[in-house]
CSV table of C-alpha atoms in Angstrom, one decimal:
chain,number,residue,atom,x,y,z
T,83,MET,CA,0.0,0.0,0.0
T,84,LYS,CA,2.9,2.4,0.9
T,85,GLN,CA,4.5,1.8,-2.5
T,86,MET,CA,1.2,2.3,-4.3
T,87,ARG,CA,0.7,5.6,-2.6
T,88,LEU,CA,4.3,6.5,-3.6
T,89,ARG,CA,3.7,5.9,-7.2
T,90,ALA,CA,0.4,7.8,-7.2
T,91,THR,CA,2.1,10.8,-5.7
T,92,ILE,CA,5.3,10.9,-7.8
T,93,GLY,CA,3.7,9.7,-11.0
T,94,ALA,CA,4.7,7.2,-13.7
T,95,VAL,CA,8.1,8.9,-14.1
T,96,LEU,CA,9.4,7.2,-11.0
T,97,ALA,CA,8.1,3.8,-11.7
T,98,GLY,CA,8.7,2.8,-8.2
T,99,ASN,CA,12.4,3.6,-8.2
T,100,LEU,CA,12.5,5.8,-5.1
T,101,LEU,CA,15.6,5.8,-3.0
T,102,ALA,CA,17.1,7.4,0.0
T,103,CYS,CA,19.1,9.7,-2.2
T,104,ALA,CA,16.0,11.7,-2.8
T,105,PHE,CA,16.4,12.7,0.8
T,106,VAL,CA,19.8,14.1,0.2
T,107,PRO,CA,19.5,17.2,2.4
T,108,SER,CA,19.2,15.2,5.6
T,109,ALA,CA,22.7,15.6,6.9
T,110,ILE,CA,25.2,18.2,7.9
T,111,ALA,CA,28.4,16.9,6.5
T,112,SER,CA,29.4,15.9,3.1
T,113,SER,CA,31.0,12.6,2.3
T,114,HIS,CA,34.0,12.6,4.7
T,115,ARG,CA,34.5,8.9,5.7
T,116,GLU,CA,30.8,8.0,5.7
T,117,ALA,CA,30.8,4.2,5.2
T,118,PRO,CA,32.5,1.5,7.2
T,119,PHE,CA,34.7,0.1,4.4
T,120,ILE,CA,35.7,3.5,3.1
T,121,THR,CA,37.2,4.5,6.5
T,122,ARG,CA,39.9,1.9,5.7
T,123,ASN,CA,40.6,3.4,2.3
T,124,PRO,CA,40.8,7.2,2.7
T,125,LYS,CA,42.7,7.7,-0.5
T,126,ILE,CA,39.7,6.7,-2.5
T,127,ASP,CA,37.1,8.4,-0.4
T,128,ALA,CA,35.2,11.1,-2.4
T,129,THR,CA,34.4,14.1,-0.1
T,130,ASP,CA,32.4,16.4,-2.5
T,131,PHE,CA,31.4,16.7,-6.1
T,132,TYR,CA,30.7,20.0,-7.9
T,133,MET,CA,29.3,20.7,-11.4
T,134,PHE,CA,28.4,24.2,-12.6
T,135,ARG,CA,28.5,26.6,-15.5
T,136,SER,CA,31.9,28.4,-15.3
T,137,TYR,CA,31.4,31.9,-14.0
T,138,GLN,CA,34.9,33.1,-14.6
T,139,PRO,CA,34.5,36.1,-17.0
T,140,GLY,CA,34.9,34.9,-20.6
T,141,ARG,CA,34.4,31.2,-19.7
T,142,SER,CA,30.6,30.9,-19.7
T,143,ASP,CA,30.7,28.4,-22.6
T,144,PHE,CA,32.4,25.9,-20.2
T,145,THR,CA,31.2,23.6,-17.4
T,146,THR,CA,33.4,22.9,-14.4
T,147,LEU,CA,33.6,19.5,-12.9
T,148,ILE,CA,35.3,19.1,-9.5
T,149,ALA,CA,35.7,15.8,-7.6
T,150,ASN,CA,37.4,16.1,-4.2
T,151,TYR,CA,39.1,13.1,-2.5
T,152,VAL,CA,41.0,12.2,0.6
T,153,PRO,CA,39.1,13.9,3.5
T,154,LEU,CA,40.3,15.7,6.6
T,155,GLN,CA,43.8,16.4,5.5
T,156,ASP,CA,45.9,18.0,8.2
T,157,ALA,CA,48.3,20.4,6.5
T,158,TYR,CA,51.2,19.1,8.6
T,159,GLY,CA,50.5,15.5,7.8
T,160,GLY,CA,54.1,14.5,6.8
T,161,PRO,CA,56.2,12.8,5.9
T,162,ASN,CA,53.9,11.0,3.5
T,163,TYR,CA,51.3,13.7,3.0
T,164,PHE,CA,48.5,12.8,0.7
T,165,MET,CA,49.4,11.2,-2.6
T,166,MET,CA,46.6,9.5,-4.5
T,167,ASP,CA,46.4,5.7,-4.8
T,168,PRO,CA,48.3,4.4,-7.9
T,169,ASP,CA,46.3,1.1,-7.6
T,170,ALA,CA,42.9,2.9,-7.8
T,171,LEU,CA,40.7,4.2,-10.7
T,172,TYR,CA,39.1,7.6,-10.1
T,173,GLU,CA,36.2,8.6,-12.4
T,174,ILE,CA,33.9,11.5,-13.1
T,175,HIS,CA,30.7,10.4,-15.0
T,176,VAL,CA,28.2,12.4,-17.1
T,177,ASP,CA,24.8,11.3,-18.1
T,178,ASN,CA,23.4,13.4,-20.9
T,179,ASN,CA,20.2,11.6,-22.0
T,180,GLY,CA,18.4,11.0,-18.6
T,181,ASP,CA,18.8,7.2,-18.4
T,182,ALA,CA,20.9,7.2,-15.2
T,183,LYS,CA,23.9,5.6,-17.1
T,184,GLU,CA,27.2,7.3,-17.9
T,185,ASP,CA,27.6,8.6,-21.5
T,186,LEU,CA,30.9,10.3,-20.9
T,187,THR,CA,33.5,9.3,-18.3
T,188,PHE,CA,36.8,10.9,-17.4
T,189,GLN,CA,39.1,8.3,-15.8
T,190,PHE,CA,42.1,9.3,-13.7
T,191,ARG,CA,45.1,7.0,-13.0
T,192,PHE,CA,48.1,8.0,-10.8
T,193,LYS,CA,51.7,6.9,-10.7
T,194,ASN,CA,54.3,7.5,-8.0
T,195,THR,CA,57.9,7.3,-8.9
T,196,ASN,CA,60.5,7.1,-6.1
T,197,LYS,CA,63.5,9.1,-7.2
T,198,ASP,CA,65.5,7.7,-4.3
T,199,THR,CA,67.4,10.9,-3.3
T,200,GLN,CA,70.6,10.0,-1.5
T,201,LEU,CA,73.2,11.7,0.6
T,202,THR,CA,76.8,10.7,0.9
T,203,VAL,CA,77.4,9.9,4.6
T,204,GLY,CA,80.8,8.7,5.7
T,205,GLY,CA,81.6,7.8,2.1
T,206,LYS,CA,78.4,5.8,1.5
T,207,LYS,CA,75.3,6.8,-0.5
T,208,VAL,CA,72.3,6.5,1.8
T,209,SER,CA,68.7,7.1,0.8
T,210,ILE,CA,67.0,10.0,2.7
T,211,PRO,CA,64.0,9.3,4.9
T,212,LEU,CA,61.8,12.2,3.7
T,213,VAL,CA,59.1,10.8,1.5
T,214,ILE,CA,58.3,14.0,-0.5
T,215,ASN,CA,60.9,16.7,-0.4
T,216,GLY,CA,64.7,16.7,-0.3
T,217,GLY,CA,65.2,20.4,-0.9
T,218,PRO,CA,63.5,23.6,-2.2
T,219,ILE,CA,60.8,23.1,-4.8
T,220,ALA,CA,59.6,25.7,-7.3
T,221,ASP,CA,59.1,23.9,-10.7
T,222,THR,CA,57.3,20.9,-12.1
T,223,ASN,CA,59.2,17.7,-11.2
T,224,ALA,CA,61.8,19.7,-9.3
T,225,ALA,CA,65.1,18.2,-8.3
T,226,GLY,CA,64.2,18.7,-4.7
T,227,ALA,CA,61.2,16.4,-4.9
T,228,ASN,CA,62.0,12.9,-3.8
T,229,VAL,CA,58.8,11.4,-5.3
T,230,ARG,CA,57.3,12.4,-8.6
T,231,GLU,CA,53.5,11.9,-8.8
T,232,THR,CA,52.0,11.9,-12.3
T,233,PHE,CA,48.6,11.1,-13.7
T,234,THR,CA,46.8,10.3,-17.0
T,235,VAL,CA,43.2,11.1,-18.0
T,236,THR,CA,41.2,8.9,-20.4
T,237,VAL,CA,37.8,9.9,-21.8
T,238,VAL,CA,35.4,7.0,-22.3
T,239,ARG,CA,32.2,7.4,-24.4
T,240,GLY,CA,29.4,5.0,-23.6
T,241,ASP,CA,29.7,2.4,-20.9
T,242,ARG,CA,32.8,3.1,-18.8
T,243,ARG,CA,34.1,-0.5,-19.1
T,244,SER,CA,33.3,-1.2,-22.8
T,245,GLY,CA,32.9,2.2,-24.4
T,246,THR,CA,35.3,3.8,-26.8
T,247,ARG,CA,38.4,5.2,-25.2
T,248,ALA,CA,40.8,8.1,-26.0
T,249,VAL,CA,43.6,9.8,-24.1
T,250,VAL,CA,43.5,13.4,-23.0
T,251,ALA,CA,46.6,15.3,-24.0
T,252,ASN,CA,48.4,18.4,-23.1
T,253,ALA,CA,47.3,21.0,-25.7
T,254,ASP,CA,50.7,22.7,-25.6
T,255,THR,CA,53.1,19.8,-25.6
T,256,GLY,CA,51.1,16.8,-26.8
T,257,HIS,CA,52.2,14.8,-23.7
T,258,THR,CA,49.6,12.5,-22.1
T,259,ALA,CA,51.2,12.3,-18.6
T,260,PHE,CA,50.7,15.2,-16.3
T,261,ASP,CA,52.6,16.2,-13.1
T,262,LYS,CA,50.7,16.7,-9.9
T,263,PRO,CA,52.0,19.3,-7.6
T,264,LEU,CA,53.3,18.3,-4.2
T,265,ASP,CA,51.1,19.1,-1.2
T,266,ASN,CA,51.7,22.4,0.5
T,267,ILE,CA,54.5,21.3,2.9
T,268,GLY,CA,55.5,24.8,3.9
T,269,THR,CA,57.3,27.9,2.7
T,270,LYS,CA,60.8,26.6,3.3
T,271,SER,CA,60.1,23.7,0.9
T,272,ILE,CA,57.9,25.6,-1.5
T,273,ALA,CA,58.4,29.4,-1.2
T,274,ASN,CA,55.5,30.5,-3.4
T,275,TYR,CA,52.9,27.7,-3.5
T,276,ASP,CA,50.4,29.7,-5.7
T,277,ALA,CA,53.0,30.1,-8.4
T,278,TYR,CA,54.2,26.5,-8.1
T,279,ALA,CA,50.6,25.1,-8.3
T,280,ALA,CA,49.9,27.4,-11.3
T,281,LYS,CA,52.5,25.5,-13.3
T,282,HIS,CA,50.3,22.4,-13.0
T,283,LEU,CA,47.3,24.0,-14.5
T,284,TYR,CA,47.1,22.6,-18.0
T,285,ASN,CA,45.3,23.4,-21.3
T,286,VAL,CA,44.2,20.0,-22.6
T,287,THR,CA,42.7,18.5,-25.7
T,288,ILE,CA,39.8,16.1,-25.2
T,289,PRO,CA,39.3,13.9,-28.3
T,290,GLY,CA,35.8,14.7,-29.7
T,291,CYS,CA,35.6,18.1,-28.1
T,292,SER,CA,35.8,21.2,-30.3
T,293,ALA,CA,37.8,23.5,-27.9
T,294,PRO,CA,40.6,23.0,-25.4
T,295,ALA,CA,39.7,22.2,-21.8
T,296,LYS,CA,41.5,23.1,-18.6
T,297,LEU,CA,42.8,20.5,-16.1
T,298,PHE,CA,44.1,20.8,-12.6
T,299,VAL,CA,44.8,18.0,-10.1
T,300,GLY,CA,46.3,18.8,-6.7
T,301,GLN,CA,45.8,19.8,-3.1
T,302,ARG,CA,43.4,22.6,-2.2
T,303,LYS,CA,41.8,24.1,0.9
T,304,ASP,CA,38.7,22.0,1.6
T,305,PRO,CA,35.8,24.3,0.5
T,306,PHE,CA,33.2,22.5,2.5
T,307,VAL,CA,32.0,24.4,5.6
T,308,VAL,CA,30.2,22.7,8.4
T,309,ASN,CA,29.7,22.8,12.2
T,310,LEU,CA,30.6,19.1,12.2
T,311,GLY,CA,31.2,18.1,15.8
T,312,GLU,CA,28.1,19.7,17.2
T,313,THR,CA,26.0,18.4,14.4
T,314,PHE,CA,26.8,14.8,15.0
T,315,ASP,CA,26.4,15.3,18.7
T,316,LEU,CA,22.6,14.9,18.2
T,317,ILE,CA,22.5,18.3,16.5
T,318,ASN,CA,23.9,20.0,19.5
T,319,ILE,CA,23.0,23.5,18.5
T,320,LYS,CA,20.5,25.9,19.8
T,321,ALA,CA,16.7,25.7,19.2
T,322,PRO,CA,15.3,27.1,15.9
T,323,ALA,CA,13.9,30.2,17.6
T,324,VAL,CA,17.4,31.3,18.5
T,325,GLU,CA,20.2,29.5,16.6
T,326,PHE,CA,18.2,29.0,13.4
T,327,SER,CA,17.2,32.7,13.1
T,328,ALA,CA,18.4,35.0,10.4
T,329,ASN,CA,20.9,36.5,12.8
T,330,ALA,CA,22.6,33.2,13.5
T,331,GLU,CA,23.8,32.2,10.1
T,332,LYS,CA,27.4,33.2,10.9
T,333,GLY,CA,29.7,32.7,13.8
T,334,ALA,CA,29.6,29.0,14.5
T,335,LYS,CA,32.7,26.9,14.3
T,336,ASP,CA,33.7,25.5,10.9
T,337,ASP,CA,35.4,22.2,11.8
T,338,LEU,CA,36.9,21.9,8.3
T,339,ALA,CA,38.5,25.4,8.5
T,340,ASP,CA,42.0,23.9,8.9
T,341,LYS,CA,41.6,20.9,6.5
T,342,ASN,CA,42.8,20.4,3.0
T,343,VAL,CA,41.6,18.1,0.3
T,344,THR,CA,42.8,16.7,-3.1
T,345,THR,CA,40.8,17.9,-6.1
T,346,LEU,CA,40.4,16.5,-9.6
T,347,SER,CA,39.1,19.4,-11.6
T,348,MET,CA,38.3,19.9,-15.3
T,349,GLU,CA,36.7,22.8,-17.2
T,350,VAL,CA,35.1,21.3,-20.2
T,351,PRO,CA,33.3,22.9,-23.2
T,352,THR,CA,29.6,22.5,-22.4
T,353,SER,CA,29.0,21.4,-26.0
T,354,CYS,CA,31.2,18.4,-25.3
T,355,LEU,CA,29.1,17.3,-22.3
T,356,VAL,CA,25.5,17.7,-23.7
T,357,SER,CA,24.0,15.3,-26.2
T,358,ALA,CA,23.1,16.7,-29.6
T,359,SER,CA,20.9,13.7,-30.3
T,360,ALA,CA,19.0,14.0,-27.0
T,361,GLY,CA,18.5,17.7,-27.5
T,362,ASP,CA,18.5,18.2,-23.8
T,363,PRO,CA,20.6,20.8,-22.0
T,364,VAL,CA,20.3,19.0,-18.6
T,365,ILE,CA,23.2,16.7,-17.7
T,366,GLY,CA,23.7,14.5,-14.6
T,367,GLY,CA,27.1,13.9,-12.9
T,368,TRP,CA,28.7,11.9,-10.2
T,369,THR,CA,32.2,10.6,-9.2
T,370,THR,CA,33.4,7.2,-8.2
T,371,ALA,CA,36.6,5.4,-7.3
T,372,SER,CA,37.4,1.7,-7.8
T,373,LEU,CA,40.0,-0.8,-6.6
T,374,ARG,CA,41.1,-4.1,-8.1
T,375,GLN,CA,39.2,-7.1,-6.9
T,376,GLY,CA,42.3,-8.9,-5.6
T,377,ARG,CA,45.2,-8.0,-3.4
T,378,LEU,CA,48.2,-10.0,-2.4
T,379,ILE,CA,50.5,-8.6,0.3
T,380,ASN,CA,54.1,-9.4,0.0
T,381,PRO,CA,55.5,-10.6,3.4
T,382,THR,CA,59.1,-9.7,2.4
T,383,PRO,CA,59.0,-6.6,0.1
T,384,LYS,CA,62.3,-5.4,-1.2
T,385,SER,CA,61.1,-1.9,-2.0
T,386,ASP,CA,58.0,0.3,-1.8
T,387,ALA,CA,57.1,-0.9,-5.3
T,388,ASP,CA,56.4,-4.5,-4.4
T,389,VAL,CA,54.6,-4.3,-1.1
T,390,SER,CA,51.5,-5.7,-2.7
T,391,LYS,CA,50.2,-7.0,-6.0
T,392,GLU,CA,46.8,-5.9,-7.3
T,393,GLY,CA,44.8,-7.7,-9.9
T,394,GLY,CA,41.4,-8.8,-11.2
T,395,ALA,CA,38.4,-6.7,-12.2
T,396,TRP,CA,37.7,-3.2,-11.0
T,397,VAL,CA,35.3,-2.9,-8.1
T,398,GLN,CA,33.6,0.4,-7.4
T,399,VAL,CA,34.0,1.2,-3.7
T,400,SER,CA,33.2,5.0,-3.5
T,401,ARG,CA,30.4,7.0,-5.0
T,402,LEU,CA,29.3,10.6,-4.7
T,403,GLY,CA,26.8,12.8,-6.6
T,404,MET,CA,24.6,15.0,-4.4
T,405,PRO,CA,26.1,16.0,-1.1
T,406,LEU,CA,25.2,14.4,2.2
T,407,VAL,CA,23.5,11.2,0.9
T,408,ASN,CA,25.5,8.3,2.2
T,409,GLU,CA,26.6,10.1,5.4
T,410,VAL,CA,23.2,10.2,7.2
T,411,VAL,CA,20.5,9.1,4.7
T,412,ILE,CA,21.5,5.5,3.9
T,413,GLY,CA,21.2,3.1,6.8
T,414,LEU,CA,24.4,1.8,8.3
T,415,LYS,CA,23.9,-1.7,6.9
T,416,ASP,CA,23.6,-0.3,3.3
T,417,LYS,CA,26.3,2.4,3.3
T,418,ASP,CA,28.9,0.2,1.6
T,419,ARG,CA,26.2,-1.2,-0.7
T,420,PHE,CA,25.4,2.3,-1.8
T,421,ASN,CA,29.1,3.1,-2.5
T,422,HIS,CA,29.2,0.0,-4.7
T,423,SER,CA,26.0,0.8,-6.6
T,424,LYS,CA,25.2,2.7,-9.8
T,425,PRO,CA,22.5,5.3,-10.2
T,426,SER,CA,20.5,3.1,-12.5
T,427,ALA,CA,20.0,0.6,-9.6
T,428,ASP,CA,19.0,3.1,-7.0
T,429,GLY,CA,15.5,1.6,-6.6
T,430,GLN,CA,17.0,-0.8,-4.0
T,431,PHE,CA,17.1,2.0,-1.5
T,432,ALA,CA,13.4,2.9,-1.7
T,433,ASP,CA,12.6,2.5,2.0
T,434,TYR,CA,14.9,5.2,3.2
T,435,VAL,CA,13.1,8.0,1.3
T,436,THR,CA,9.6,7.0,2.1
T,437,ASN,CA,10.1,7.4,5.8
T,438,PRO,CA,13.1,9.8,6.3
T,439,THR,CA,14.5,9.9,9.8
T,440,LEU,CA,16.2,13.3,10.1
T,441,PRO,CA,13.0,15.5,10.1
T,442,ALA,CA,11.7,13.2,12.9
T,443,LEU,CA,14.9,13.6,14.8
T,444,VAL,CA,14.8,17.4,14.5
T,445,GLU,CA,11.2,17.4,15.8
T,446,ILE,CA,12.1,15.2,18.7
T,447,LEU,CA,15.0,17.5,19.6
T,448,TYR,CA,13.4,20.9,18.8
T,449,GLY,CA,9.7,20.3,18.4
T,450,SER,CA,8.9,22.4,21.5
T,451,ALA,CA,10.6,25.4,19.7
T,452,GLY,CA,8.4,25.0,16.6
T,453,ALA,CA,10.6,22.6,14.5
T,454,LYS,CA,7.8,20.3,13.4
T,455,ALA,CA,8.6,17.8,10.7
T,456,PRO,CA,6.7,17.9,7.4
T,457,THR,CA,3.6,15.7,7.3
T,458,ASN,CA,3.5,14.9,3.5
T,459,PHE,CA,4.3,11.3,2.9
T,460,PRO,CA,5.9,10.2,0.6
T,461,ARG,CA,8.2,13.3,0.4
T,462,ALA,CA,7.4,14.3,-3.2
T,463,ASP,CA,9.2,17.6,-2.6
T,464,LEU,CA,12.5,15.9,-1.9
T,465,VAL,CA,12.0,13.5,-4.8
T,466,ALA,CA,11.5,16.4,-7.2
T,467,THR,CA,14.5,18.3,-6.0
T,468,PHE,CA,17.1,15.5,-5.6
T,469,LEU,CA,15.9,12.5,-7.5
T,470,THR,CA,14.3,13.7,-10.7
T,471,GLY,CA,15.2,17.3,-10.9
T,472,ILE,CA,12.8,20.2,-10.5
T,473,LYS,CA,10.5,20.8,-13.4
T,474,GLY,CA,11.3,24.0,-15.1
T,475,VAL,CA,14.7,24.2,-13.5
T,476,ASN,CA,16.9,21.1,-14.0
T,477,GLN,CA,14.5,18.2,-14.8
T,478,PRO,CA,15.7,16.4,-18.0
T,479,LYS,CA,13.3,15.5,-20.8
T,480,THR,CA,13.7,11.8,-20.0
T,481,VAL,CA,13.6,11.1,-16.2
T,482,THR,CA,15.0,8.0,-14.6
T,483,ALA,CA,14.7,8.2,-10.8
T,484,SER,CA,18.3,8.2,-9.6
T,485,GLU,CA,20.7,10.1,-7.3
T,486,MET,CA,23.2,12.5,-9.0
T,487,LEU,CA,23.8,16.2,-9.5
T,488,ARG,CA,21.7,17.6,-12.3
T,489,LEU,CA,22.7,20.8,-14.1
T,490,ASN,CA,20.6,22.7,-16.7
T,491,THR,CA,23.4,24.0,-18.9
T,492,SER,CA,21.0,26.4,-20.6
T,493,ILE,CA,20.8,28.5,-17.4
T,494,ALA,CA,23.4,31.3,-17.6
T,495,PRO,CA,25.9,31.4,-14.7
T,496,THR,CA,25.4,34.0,-12.1
T,497,ALA,CA,28.3,36.5,-12.1
T,498,PRO,CA,30.7,36.8,-9.1
T,499,GLY,CA,29.3,39.3,-6.7
T,500,ALA,CA,25.7,38.4,-7.5
T,501,GLN,CA,25.5,34.8,-6.5
T,502,LYS,CA,23.1,33.7,-3.7
T,503,ARG,CA,24.6,31.2,-1.3
T,504,LEU,CA,21.3,29.3,-1.0
T,505,GLY,CA,20.9,28.8,-4.7
T,506,VAL,CA,17.5,28.0,-6.1
T,507,ILE,CA,15.6,28.6,-2.8
T,508,GLU,CA,17.0,32.1,-2.7
T,509,GLY,CA,16.1,32.8,-6.4
T,510,ASP,CA,19.5,32.0,-7.9
T,511,ASN,CA,18.7,29.2,-10.4
T,512,ALA,CA,22.4,28.8,-11.4
T,513,GLY,CA,23.1,27.4,-7.9
T,514,PHE,CA,22.4,24.3,-5.9
T,515,PRO,CA,20.5,22.0,-6.5
T,516,ASN,CA,20.8,23.0,-10.1
T,517,GLY,CA,24.3,21.6,-10.1
T,518,ARG,CA,26.5,22.8,-7.3
T,519,ARG,CA,29.0,25.6,-7.0
T,520,PRO,CA,31.8,25.6,-4.3
T,521,GLY,CA,30.2,28.7,-2.7
T,522,ASP,CA,26.7,27.2,-2.3
T,523,ASP,CA,25.9,26.6,1.4
T,524,VAL,CA,24.4,23.2,0.9
T,525,VAL,CA,24.2,22.5,4.6
T,526,ASP,CA,21.7,25.4,5.2
T,527,VAL,CA,19.9,24.6,2.0
T,528,ALA,CA,19.7,20.9,3.1
T,529,LEU,CA,18.3,21.7,6.5
T,530,ARG,CA,15.6,24.0,5.1
T,531,VAL,CA,14.5,21.7,2.3
T,532,VAL,CA,14.3,18.7,4.5
T,533,MET,CA,12.1,20.6,7.0
T,534,GLY,CA,9.8,21.6,4.2
T,535,LYS,CA,11.0,24.8,2.5
T,536,LEU,CA,9.7,23.7,-0.9
T,537,CYS,CA,6.3,23.1,0.5
T,538,THR,CA,6.1,26.9,1.1
T,539,ILE,CA,6.4,27.4,-2.6
T,540,ASN,CA,4.1,24.4,-3.6
T,541,ILE,CA,6.8,22.2,-5.0
T,542,GLY,CA,5.7,18.6,-4.3
T,543,CYS,CA,3.6,19.6,-1.3
T,544,ALA,CA,1.6,22.5,0.2
T,545,PRO,CA,2.5,25.0,2.9
T,546,ALA,CA,0.2,23.3,5.3
T,547,ASP,CA,2.3,20.2,5.0
T,548,ALA,CA,5.4,21.9,6.5
T,549,PRO,CA,4.8,23.7,9.8
T,550,ALA,CA,8.5,24.7,10.0
T,551,GLY,CA,9.0,25.3,6.3
T,552,ALA,CA,9.6,29.0,6.7
T,553,LEU,CA,12.2,28.7,9.5
T,554,ARG,CA,15.8,29.7,8.5
T,555,PHE,CA,17.5,26.6,9.6
T,556,THR,CA,21.3,26.8,9.8
T,557,ASP,CA,24.3,25.1,11.3
T,558,GLY,CA,25.8,28.6,11.8
T,559,ALA,CA,28.9,27.8,9.7
T,560,PHE,CA,28.7,30.4,7.0
T,561,LEU,CA,29.8,29.8,3.3
T,562,ASP,CA,29.4,32.0,0.3
T,563,GLU,CA,31.2,32.8,-3.0
T,564,THR,CA,33.6,35.3,-1.3
T,565,MET,CA,35.3,32.3,0.3
T,566,ILE,CA,36.1,30.8,-3.1
T,567,ASN,CA,38.3,31.9,-5.9
T,568,ALA,CA,36.5,33.4,-8.9
T,569,SER,CA,38.5,31.5,-11.6
T,570,PHE,CA,39.4,27.9,-12.4
T,571,PRO,CA,40.1,25.8,-10.5
T,572,TYR,CA,38.0,28.0,-8.1
T,573,LEU,CA,39.2,26.4,-4.8
T,574,LYS,CA,41.6,28.2,-2.6
T,575,SER,CA,45.3,27.3,-2.2
T,576,PRO,CA,45.9,24.7,0.5
T,577,ILE,CA,46.9,25.6,4.0
T,578,PRO,CA,50.6,25.2,4.5
T,579,GLY,CA,52.0,22.6,6.8
T,580,SER,CA,54.5,24.9,8.4
T,581,PRO,CA,53.5,28.3,9.9
T,582,GLN,CA,57.1,29.6,9.4
T,583,LYS,CA,57.5,32.4,6.9
């Protein structure tokens, strides 16, 4: 009976494929170590995914894709710092015909080369213990770098395993291997990190695309902002009448203020991402990471190159599209299952969206202050926003119920200085959930939508269904576009590991 009511409310477009991911806004932290298995593999843990029309002046014909990995990086985390996993496959997927299957995939593979820097000590050559740096570093593949980290990018059209493949090349040199900058160790090792990182921003040729794209892979300041500790302590913030008021949207602790992250970012001609045959400007996107199915650990390795042997088929172990889904929407027993799944199979998570738990928790904690949970079941407002796209904003012509970011590329980007941090619910249709910009405060948007903000404007429900729909829910950790750079790759330079100047 519950599923029949669900179909009746959502319509034939869902065909019973509801999932917890429709309830995306139910958490206050993006994907920072959200599932049991991924906590053992932080190098392949996706933290955030962004997809938006580029708003850098003169670049509005491009769409920026940003996939961040390796959460909670302490800037001083030496001597290894945060190289990517050379035994992993990192991917950014684009669906451009609404069938919840990838039509375009960018695959990233990494390689670490130990240069084995040695010093002569007492007449003997001895390898230095520092993993990354053996001296000052200013250039790509500098002599002072003890490890060289490079990567390649392959574009796959069609199914990511069986589609046609081509290699992305440096538009200036023709090379297909790119250097990744070292992490921001400190100013004694890297005197001018901004200038050093800029040498790793590449113009690239993507086969099948009409114009050069831009590519940057490297460490950045984590752009996500969240009052993390107090949120997970049973939402240990003040009641809505006080803490959630308009005057309280700033000032709370941002627990990621001192954290870095590793970004895989591309600025791609929008014409290369949309499908001419589908005739639809709406695209969907998500990022994944995969490991080989088998691993043999060498009990007597002779070097860092033979510690283990990886083999077998690729197995997807990390997935992220919309922010916040796996962290607190998917039940604990299904978190790893979600990370292994594809958008086209999202119907298996239907029960989580039909009876979302976060609004009920908020009501339990703050109901006496007026924070009453919405009463419309199933939550058609959340389905429209996060599962199918909002009609007239970012709903594709063909709709397959599935969790991913959806971007209407026909909506012009909002210029710097005019962006609204709450995106669509604040009248800025170029922002979240129409794609996602780094300056969109998805935490505050999430809290308000899950408590019924869309009901107040008759999207999927009526005002009477959401007693608290007009409250300005917030975690108090403020984010807007002024905290982000206004040009590619948009994210701020990483925090240095050493405070010494």
